[in-house]
PDB file of C-alpha atoms in Angstrom:
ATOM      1  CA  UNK A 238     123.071 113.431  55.984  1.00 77.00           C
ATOM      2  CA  UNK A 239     121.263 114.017  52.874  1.00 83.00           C
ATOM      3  CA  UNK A 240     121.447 116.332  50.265  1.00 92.00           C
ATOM      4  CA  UNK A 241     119.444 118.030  47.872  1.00 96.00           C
ATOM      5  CA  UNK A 242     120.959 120.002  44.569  1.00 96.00           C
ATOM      6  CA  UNK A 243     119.045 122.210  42.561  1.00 97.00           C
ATOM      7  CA  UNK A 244     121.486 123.202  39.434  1.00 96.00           C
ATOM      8  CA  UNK A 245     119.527 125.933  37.956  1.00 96.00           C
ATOM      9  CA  UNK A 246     119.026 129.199  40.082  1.00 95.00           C
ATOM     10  CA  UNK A 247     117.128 130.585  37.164  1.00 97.00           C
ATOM     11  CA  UNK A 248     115.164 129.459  33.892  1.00 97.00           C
ATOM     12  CA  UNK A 249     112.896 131.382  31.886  1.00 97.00           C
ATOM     13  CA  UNK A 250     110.595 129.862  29.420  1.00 97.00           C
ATOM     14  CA  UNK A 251     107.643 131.195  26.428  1.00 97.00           C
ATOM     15  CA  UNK A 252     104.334 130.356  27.491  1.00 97.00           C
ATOM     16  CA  UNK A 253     102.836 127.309  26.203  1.00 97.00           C
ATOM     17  CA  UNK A 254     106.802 125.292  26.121  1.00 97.00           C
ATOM     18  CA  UNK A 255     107.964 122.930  28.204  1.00 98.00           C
ATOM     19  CA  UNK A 256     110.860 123.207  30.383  1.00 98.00           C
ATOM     20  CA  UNK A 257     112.505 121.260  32.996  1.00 98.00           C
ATOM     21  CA  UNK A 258     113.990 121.777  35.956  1.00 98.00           C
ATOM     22  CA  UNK A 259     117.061 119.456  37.635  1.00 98.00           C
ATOM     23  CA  UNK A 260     117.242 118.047  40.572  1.00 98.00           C
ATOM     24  CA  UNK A 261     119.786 116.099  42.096  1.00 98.00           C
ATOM     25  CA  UNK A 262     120.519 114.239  45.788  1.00 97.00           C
ATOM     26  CA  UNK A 263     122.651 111.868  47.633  1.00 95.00           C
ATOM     27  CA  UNK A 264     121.666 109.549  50.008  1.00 93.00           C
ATOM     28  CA  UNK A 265     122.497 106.207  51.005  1.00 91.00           C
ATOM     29  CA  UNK A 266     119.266 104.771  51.882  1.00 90.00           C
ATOM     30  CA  UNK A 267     116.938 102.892  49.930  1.00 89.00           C
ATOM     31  CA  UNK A 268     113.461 104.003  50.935  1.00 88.00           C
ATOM     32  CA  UNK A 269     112.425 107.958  51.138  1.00 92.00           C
ATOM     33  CA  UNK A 270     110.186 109.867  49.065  1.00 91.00           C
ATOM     34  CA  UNK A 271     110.712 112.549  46.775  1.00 95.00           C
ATOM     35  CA  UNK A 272     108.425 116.242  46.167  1.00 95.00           C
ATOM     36  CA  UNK A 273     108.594 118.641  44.185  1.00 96.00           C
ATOM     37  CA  UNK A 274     107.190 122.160  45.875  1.00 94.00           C
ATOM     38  CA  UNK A 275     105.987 125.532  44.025  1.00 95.00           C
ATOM     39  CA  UNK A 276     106.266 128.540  45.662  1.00 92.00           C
ATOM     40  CA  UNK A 277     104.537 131.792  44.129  1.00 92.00           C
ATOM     41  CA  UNK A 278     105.009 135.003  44.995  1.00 87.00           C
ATOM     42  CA  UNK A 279     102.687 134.833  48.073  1.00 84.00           C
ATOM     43  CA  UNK A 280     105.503 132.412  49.571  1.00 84.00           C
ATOM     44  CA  UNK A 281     102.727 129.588  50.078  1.00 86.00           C
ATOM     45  CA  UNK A 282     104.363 125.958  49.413  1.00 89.00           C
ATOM     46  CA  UNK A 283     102.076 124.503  47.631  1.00 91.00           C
ATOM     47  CA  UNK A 284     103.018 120.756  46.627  1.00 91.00           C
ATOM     48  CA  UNK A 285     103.697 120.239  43.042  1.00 94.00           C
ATOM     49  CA  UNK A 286     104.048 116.344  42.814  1.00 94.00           C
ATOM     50  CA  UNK A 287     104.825 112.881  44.927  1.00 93.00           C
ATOM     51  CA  UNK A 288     107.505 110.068  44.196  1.00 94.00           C
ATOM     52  CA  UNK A 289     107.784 107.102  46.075  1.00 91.00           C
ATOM     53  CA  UNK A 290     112.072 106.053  45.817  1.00 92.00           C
ATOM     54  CA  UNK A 291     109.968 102.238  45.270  1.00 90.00           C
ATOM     55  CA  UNK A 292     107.754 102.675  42.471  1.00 90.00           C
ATOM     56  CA  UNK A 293     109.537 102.176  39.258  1.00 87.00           C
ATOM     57  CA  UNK A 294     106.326 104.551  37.216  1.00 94.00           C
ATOM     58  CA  UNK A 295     107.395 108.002  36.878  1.00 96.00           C
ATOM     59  CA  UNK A 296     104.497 110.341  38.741  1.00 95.00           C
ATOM     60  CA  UNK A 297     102.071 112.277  36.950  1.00 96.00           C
ATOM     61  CA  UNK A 298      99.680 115.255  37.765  1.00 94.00           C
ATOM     62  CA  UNK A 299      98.333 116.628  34.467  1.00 96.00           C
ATOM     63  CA  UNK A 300     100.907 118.820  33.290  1.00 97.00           C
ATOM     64  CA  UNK A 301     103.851 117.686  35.558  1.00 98.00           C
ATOM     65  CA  UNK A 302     105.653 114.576  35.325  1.00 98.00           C
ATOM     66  CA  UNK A 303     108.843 113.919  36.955  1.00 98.00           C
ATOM     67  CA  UNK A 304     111.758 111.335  35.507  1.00 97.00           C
ATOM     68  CA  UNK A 305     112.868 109.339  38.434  1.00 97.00           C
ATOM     69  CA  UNK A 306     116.122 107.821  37.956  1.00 96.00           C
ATOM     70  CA  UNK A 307     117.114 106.353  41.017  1.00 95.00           C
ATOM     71  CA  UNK A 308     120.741 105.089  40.298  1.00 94.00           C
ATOM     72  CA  UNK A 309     121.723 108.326  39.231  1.00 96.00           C
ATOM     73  CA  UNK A 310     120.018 110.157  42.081  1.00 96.00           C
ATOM     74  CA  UNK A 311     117.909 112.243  40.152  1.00 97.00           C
ATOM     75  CA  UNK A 312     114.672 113.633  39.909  1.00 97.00           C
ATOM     76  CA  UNK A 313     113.512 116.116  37.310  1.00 98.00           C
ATOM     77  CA  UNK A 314     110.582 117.917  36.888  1.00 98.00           C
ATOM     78  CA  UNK A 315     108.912 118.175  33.435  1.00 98.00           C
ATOM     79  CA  UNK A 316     106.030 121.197  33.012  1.00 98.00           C
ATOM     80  CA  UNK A 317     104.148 121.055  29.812  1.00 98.00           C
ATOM     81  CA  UNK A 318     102.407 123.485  27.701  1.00 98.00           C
ATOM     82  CA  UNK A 319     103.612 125.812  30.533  1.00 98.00           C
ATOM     83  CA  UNK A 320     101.042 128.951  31.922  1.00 97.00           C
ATOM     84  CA  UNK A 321     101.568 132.294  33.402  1.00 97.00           C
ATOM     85  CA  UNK A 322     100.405 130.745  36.445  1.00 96.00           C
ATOM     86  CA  UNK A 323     103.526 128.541  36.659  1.00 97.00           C
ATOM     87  CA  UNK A 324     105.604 131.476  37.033  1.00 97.00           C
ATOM     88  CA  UNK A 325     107.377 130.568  40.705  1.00 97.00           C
ATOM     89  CA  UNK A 326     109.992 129.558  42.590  1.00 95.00           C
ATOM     90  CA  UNK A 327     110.054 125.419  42.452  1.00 97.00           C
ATOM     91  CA  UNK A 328     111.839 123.800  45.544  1.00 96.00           C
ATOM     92  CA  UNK A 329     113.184 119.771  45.557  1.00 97.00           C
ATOM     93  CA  UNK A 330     112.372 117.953  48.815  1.00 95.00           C
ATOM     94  CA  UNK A 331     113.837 114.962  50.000  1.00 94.00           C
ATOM     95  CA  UNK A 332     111.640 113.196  52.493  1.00 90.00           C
ATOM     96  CA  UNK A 333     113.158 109.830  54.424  1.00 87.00           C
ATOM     97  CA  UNK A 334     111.475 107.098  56.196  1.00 80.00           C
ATOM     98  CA  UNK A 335     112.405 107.540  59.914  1.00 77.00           C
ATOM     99  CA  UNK A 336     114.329 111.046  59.707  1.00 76.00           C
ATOM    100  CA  UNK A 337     110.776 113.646  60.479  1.00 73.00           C
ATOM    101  CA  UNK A 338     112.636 116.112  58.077  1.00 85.00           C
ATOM    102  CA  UNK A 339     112.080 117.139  55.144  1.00 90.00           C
ATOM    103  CA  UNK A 340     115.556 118.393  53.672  1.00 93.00           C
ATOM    104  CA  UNK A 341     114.952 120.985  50.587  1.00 95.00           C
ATOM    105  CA  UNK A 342     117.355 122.514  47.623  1.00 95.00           C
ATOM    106  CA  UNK A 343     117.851 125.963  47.200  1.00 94.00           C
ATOM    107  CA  UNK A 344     115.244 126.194  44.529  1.00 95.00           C
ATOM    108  CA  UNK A 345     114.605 127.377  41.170  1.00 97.00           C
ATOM    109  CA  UNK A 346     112.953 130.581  39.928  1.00 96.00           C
ATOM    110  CA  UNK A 347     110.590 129.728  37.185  1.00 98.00           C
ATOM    111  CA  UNK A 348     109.652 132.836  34.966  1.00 97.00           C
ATOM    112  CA  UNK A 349     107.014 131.935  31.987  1.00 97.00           C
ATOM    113  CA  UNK A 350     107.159 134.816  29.676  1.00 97.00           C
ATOM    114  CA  UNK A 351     103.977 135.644  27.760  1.00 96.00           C
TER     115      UNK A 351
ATOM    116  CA  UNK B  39      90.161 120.280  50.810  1.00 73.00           C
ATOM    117  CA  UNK B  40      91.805 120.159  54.421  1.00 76.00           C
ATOM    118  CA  UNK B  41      94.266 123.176  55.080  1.00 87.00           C
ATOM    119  CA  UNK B  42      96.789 123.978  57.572  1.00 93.00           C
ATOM    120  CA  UNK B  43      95.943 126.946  58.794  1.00 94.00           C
ATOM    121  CA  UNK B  44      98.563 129.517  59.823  1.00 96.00           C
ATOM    122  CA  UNK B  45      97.953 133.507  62.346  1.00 95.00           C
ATOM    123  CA  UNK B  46      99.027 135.593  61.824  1.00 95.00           C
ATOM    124  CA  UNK B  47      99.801 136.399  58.327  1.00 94.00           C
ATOM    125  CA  UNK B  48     102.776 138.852  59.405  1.00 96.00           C
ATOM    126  CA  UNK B  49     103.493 140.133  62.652  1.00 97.00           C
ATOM    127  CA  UNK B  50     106.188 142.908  63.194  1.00 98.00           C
ATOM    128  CA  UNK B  51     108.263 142.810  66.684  1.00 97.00           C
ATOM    129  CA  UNK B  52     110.839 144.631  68.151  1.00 97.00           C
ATOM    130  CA  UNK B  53     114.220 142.488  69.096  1.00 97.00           C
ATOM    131  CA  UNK B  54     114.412 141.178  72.515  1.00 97.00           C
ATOM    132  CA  UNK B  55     110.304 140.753  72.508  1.00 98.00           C
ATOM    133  CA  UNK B  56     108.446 137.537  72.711  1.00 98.00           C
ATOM    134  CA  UNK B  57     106.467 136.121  69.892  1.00 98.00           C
ATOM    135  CA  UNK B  58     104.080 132.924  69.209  1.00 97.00           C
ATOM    136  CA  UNK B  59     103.396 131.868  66.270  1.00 97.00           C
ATOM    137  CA  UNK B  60      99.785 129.792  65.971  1.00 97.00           C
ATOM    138  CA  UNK B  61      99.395 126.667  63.560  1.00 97.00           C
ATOM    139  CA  UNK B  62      96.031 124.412  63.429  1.00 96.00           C
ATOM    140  CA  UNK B  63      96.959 121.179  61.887  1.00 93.00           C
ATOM    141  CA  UNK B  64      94.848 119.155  59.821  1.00 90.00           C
ATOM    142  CA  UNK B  65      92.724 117.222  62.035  1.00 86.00           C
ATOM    143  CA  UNK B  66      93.633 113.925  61.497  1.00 83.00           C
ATOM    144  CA  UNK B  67      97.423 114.511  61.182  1.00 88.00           C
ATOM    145  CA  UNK B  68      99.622 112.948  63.778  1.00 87.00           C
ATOM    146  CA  UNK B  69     102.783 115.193  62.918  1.00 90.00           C
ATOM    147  CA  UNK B  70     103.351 118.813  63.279  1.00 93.00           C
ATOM    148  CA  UNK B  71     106.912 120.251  62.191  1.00 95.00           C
ATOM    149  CA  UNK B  72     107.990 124.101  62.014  1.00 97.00           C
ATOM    150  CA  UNK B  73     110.194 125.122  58.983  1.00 97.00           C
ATOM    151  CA  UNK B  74     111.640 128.375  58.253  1.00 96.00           C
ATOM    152  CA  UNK B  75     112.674 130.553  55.094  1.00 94.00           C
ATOM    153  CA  UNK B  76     115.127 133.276  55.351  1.00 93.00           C
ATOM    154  CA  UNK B  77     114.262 136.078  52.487  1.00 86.00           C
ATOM    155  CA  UNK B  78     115.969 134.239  49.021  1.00 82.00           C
ATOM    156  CA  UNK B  79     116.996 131.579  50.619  1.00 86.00           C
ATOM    157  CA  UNK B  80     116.051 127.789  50.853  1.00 86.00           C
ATOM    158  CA  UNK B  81     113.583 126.485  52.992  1.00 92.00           C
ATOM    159  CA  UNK B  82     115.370 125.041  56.756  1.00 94.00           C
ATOM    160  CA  UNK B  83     113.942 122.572  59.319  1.00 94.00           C
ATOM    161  CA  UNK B  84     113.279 123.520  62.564  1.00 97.00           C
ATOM    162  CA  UNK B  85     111.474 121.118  64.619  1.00 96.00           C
ATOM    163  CA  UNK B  86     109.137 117.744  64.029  1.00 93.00           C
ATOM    164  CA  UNK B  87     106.335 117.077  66.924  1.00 93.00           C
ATOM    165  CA  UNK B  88     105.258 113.922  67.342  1.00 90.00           C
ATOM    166  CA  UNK B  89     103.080 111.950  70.708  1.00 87.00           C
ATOM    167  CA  UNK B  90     103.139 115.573  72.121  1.00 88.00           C
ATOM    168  CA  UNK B  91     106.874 116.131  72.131  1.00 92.00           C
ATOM    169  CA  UNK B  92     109.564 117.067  70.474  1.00 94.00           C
ATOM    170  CA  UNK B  93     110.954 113.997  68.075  1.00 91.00           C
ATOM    171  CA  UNK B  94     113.391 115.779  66.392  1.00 92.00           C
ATOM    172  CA  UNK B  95     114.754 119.003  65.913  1.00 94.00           C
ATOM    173  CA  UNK B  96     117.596 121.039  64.004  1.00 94.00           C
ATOM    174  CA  UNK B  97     120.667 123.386  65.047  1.00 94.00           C
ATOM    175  CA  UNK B  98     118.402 126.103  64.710  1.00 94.00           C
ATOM    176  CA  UNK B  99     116.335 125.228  66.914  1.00 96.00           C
ATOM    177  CA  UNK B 100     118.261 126.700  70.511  1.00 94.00           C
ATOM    178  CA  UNK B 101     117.009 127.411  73.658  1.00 95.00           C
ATOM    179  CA  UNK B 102     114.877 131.025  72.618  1.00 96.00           C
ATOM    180  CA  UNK B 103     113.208 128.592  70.929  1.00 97.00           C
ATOM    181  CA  UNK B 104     109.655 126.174  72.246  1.00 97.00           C
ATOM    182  CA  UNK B 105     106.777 124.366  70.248  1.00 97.00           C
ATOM    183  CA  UNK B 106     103.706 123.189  72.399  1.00 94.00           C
ATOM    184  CA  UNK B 107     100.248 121.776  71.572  1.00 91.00           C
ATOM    185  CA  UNK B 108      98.214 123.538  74.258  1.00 85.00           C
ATOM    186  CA  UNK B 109      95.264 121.816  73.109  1.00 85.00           C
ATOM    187  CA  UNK B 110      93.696 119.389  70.736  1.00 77.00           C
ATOM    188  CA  UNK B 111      93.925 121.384  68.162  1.00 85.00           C
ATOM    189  CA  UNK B 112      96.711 124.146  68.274  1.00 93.00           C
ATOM    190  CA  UNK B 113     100.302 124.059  67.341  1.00 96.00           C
ATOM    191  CA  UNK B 114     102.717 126.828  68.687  1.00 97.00           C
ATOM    192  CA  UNK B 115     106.455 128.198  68.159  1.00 98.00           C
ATOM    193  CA  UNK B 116     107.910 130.177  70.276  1.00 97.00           C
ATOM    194  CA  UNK B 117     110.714 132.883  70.242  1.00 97.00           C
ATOM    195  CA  UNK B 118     111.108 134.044  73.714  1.00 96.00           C
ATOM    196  CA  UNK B 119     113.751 136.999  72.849  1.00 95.00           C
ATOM    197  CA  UNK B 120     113.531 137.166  68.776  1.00 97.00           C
ATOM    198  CA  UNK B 121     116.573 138.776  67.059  1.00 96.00           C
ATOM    199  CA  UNK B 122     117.180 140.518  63.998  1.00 97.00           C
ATOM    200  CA  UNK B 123     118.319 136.855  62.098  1.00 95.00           C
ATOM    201  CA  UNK B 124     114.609 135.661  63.301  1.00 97.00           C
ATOM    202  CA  UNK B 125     113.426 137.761  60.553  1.00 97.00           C
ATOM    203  CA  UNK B 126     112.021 134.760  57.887  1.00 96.00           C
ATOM    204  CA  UNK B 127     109.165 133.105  56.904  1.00 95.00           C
ATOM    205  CA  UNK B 128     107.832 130.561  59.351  1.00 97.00           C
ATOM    206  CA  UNK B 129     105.793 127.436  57.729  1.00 96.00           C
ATOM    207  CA  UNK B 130     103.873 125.083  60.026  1.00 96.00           C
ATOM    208  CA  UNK B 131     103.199 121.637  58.132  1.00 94.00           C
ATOM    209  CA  UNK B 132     101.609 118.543  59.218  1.00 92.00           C
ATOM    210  CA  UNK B 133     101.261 115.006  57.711  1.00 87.00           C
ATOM    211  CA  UNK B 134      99.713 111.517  58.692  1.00 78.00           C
ATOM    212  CA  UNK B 135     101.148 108.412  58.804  1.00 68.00           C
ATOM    213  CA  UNK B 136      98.386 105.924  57.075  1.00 58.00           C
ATOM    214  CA  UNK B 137      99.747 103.304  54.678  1.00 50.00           C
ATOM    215  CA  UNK B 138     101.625 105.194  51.892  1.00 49.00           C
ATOM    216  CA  UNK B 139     100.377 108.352  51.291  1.00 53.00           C
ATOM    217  CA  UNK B 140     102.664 110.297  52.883  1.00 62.00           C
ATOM    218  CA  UNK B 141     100.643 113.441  52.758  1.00 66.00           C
ATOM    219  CA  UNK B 142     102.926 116.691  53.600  1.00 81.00           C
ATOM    220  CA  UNK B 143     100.940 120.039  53.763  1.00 88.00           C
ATOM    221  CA  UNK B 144     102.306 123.124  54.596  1.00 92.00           C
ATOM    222  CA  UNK B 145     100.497 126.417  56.064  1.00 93.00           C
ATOM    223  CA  UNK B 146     100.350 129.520  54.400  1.00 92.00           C
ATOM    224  CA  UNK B 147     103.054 130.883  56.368  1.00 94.00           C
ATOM    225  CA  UNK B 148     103.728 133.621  58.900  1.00 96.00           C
ATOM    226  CA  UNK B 149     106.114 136.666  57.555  1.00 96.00           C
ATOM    227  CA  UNK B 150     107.885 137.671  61.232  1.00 97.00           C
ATOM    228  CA  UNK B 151     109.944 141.191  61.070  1.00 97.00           C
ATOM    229  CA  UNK B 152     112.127 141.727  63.341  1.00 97.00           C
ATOM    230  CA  UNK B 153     113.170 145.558  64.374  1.00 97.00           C
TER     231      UNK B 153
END
């Protein structure tokens, strides 16, 4: 079965830094996909950023980028010049071709401080 | 853009009662799943709905608990006799299957209280 670790039950950060949030998982298949999930206060998941285990390019979306290193099993998530608005709880998501599941880590509460 | 679209919002039961929850998929999604959040804690699979049945589903997922798509467009979950531990945030989510974009949205969710 697979597993998703998320390191870092807490991190706090000053508006406008960057900060990065861990993510680890074990798995002995080759080809899955990877997400990175916010969740805000109104508990809505609302999906962060996409990698594919087979591209080699790290993903982008503006101000989130994730390093993807696949031998070492992880996949961090970068914010940049970080906004009140990032303040949530961020969730790791393991998805795997041919299992329907998608099998999450406990999560990370985000606080930006003004 | 599309949404997943979860009612109600919250609903408040009393144990032992019977409660659907309602999901309508994005249209042109071909899977339907039902995950569930206990308060602080991580997000759990329940159940994955694929050809109009059941294609996979967790421990969770016992006998007090049925999904059906009644219709074309509707996606249920069922708790015939909730309990106190039913108390969570359920998510509906849906996804297609074309080429690579393996597109994964959740609903807004459904807080259920159990008393």
């Amino acid at each position: 079965a697979q597993t998703v670790t998320q390191s870092q039950p807490e991190m706090s950060v000053q508006e406008a830094e960057t900060v990065t949030l861990s993510c680890t998982y074990d798995t002995s298949e080759n080809n899955y996909y990877l997400f990175w999930y916010k969740q805000p206060p109104s508990r809505q998941m609302i999906l962060v950023i996409r990698q594919e285990a087979y591209k080699q390019q790290n993903a982008t979306e503006n101000r989130f980028s994730v390093n993807f290193q696949k031998a070492a099993k992880s996949f961090s998530l970068k914010i940049s010049d970080s906004q009140l608005g990032d303040t949530a709880m961020y969730f790791c998501a393991f998805f795997l071709f041919g299992n329907e599941k998608l099998t999450f880590g406990t999560g990370t509460r985000l606080t930006i401080i003004p | 853009e599309p949404e997943v679209t979860q009612t109600p919002s919250h609903q408040v039961t009393q144990m032992g009662q019977e409660v659907i929850l309602r999901c309508v998929p994005i249209s042109n999604h071909l899977y339907f799943y039902w995950y569930r959040q206990i308060l602080g804690q991580k997000v759990e699979f329940l159940v994955s709905f694929y050809n109009n049945e059941i294609s996979e589903k967790s421990e969770i997922f016992d006998d007090q608990f049925s999904v059906e798509r009644p219709d074309g467009s509707n996606f249920t979950l069922k708790i015939r006799s909730t309990k106190l531990e039913d108390s969570a945030m359920y998510f509906c989510a849906s996804r297609h299957n074309r080429g690579t974009n393996y597109g994964y949205t959740f609903g807004s969710g459904t807080r259920l209280t159990v008393v």
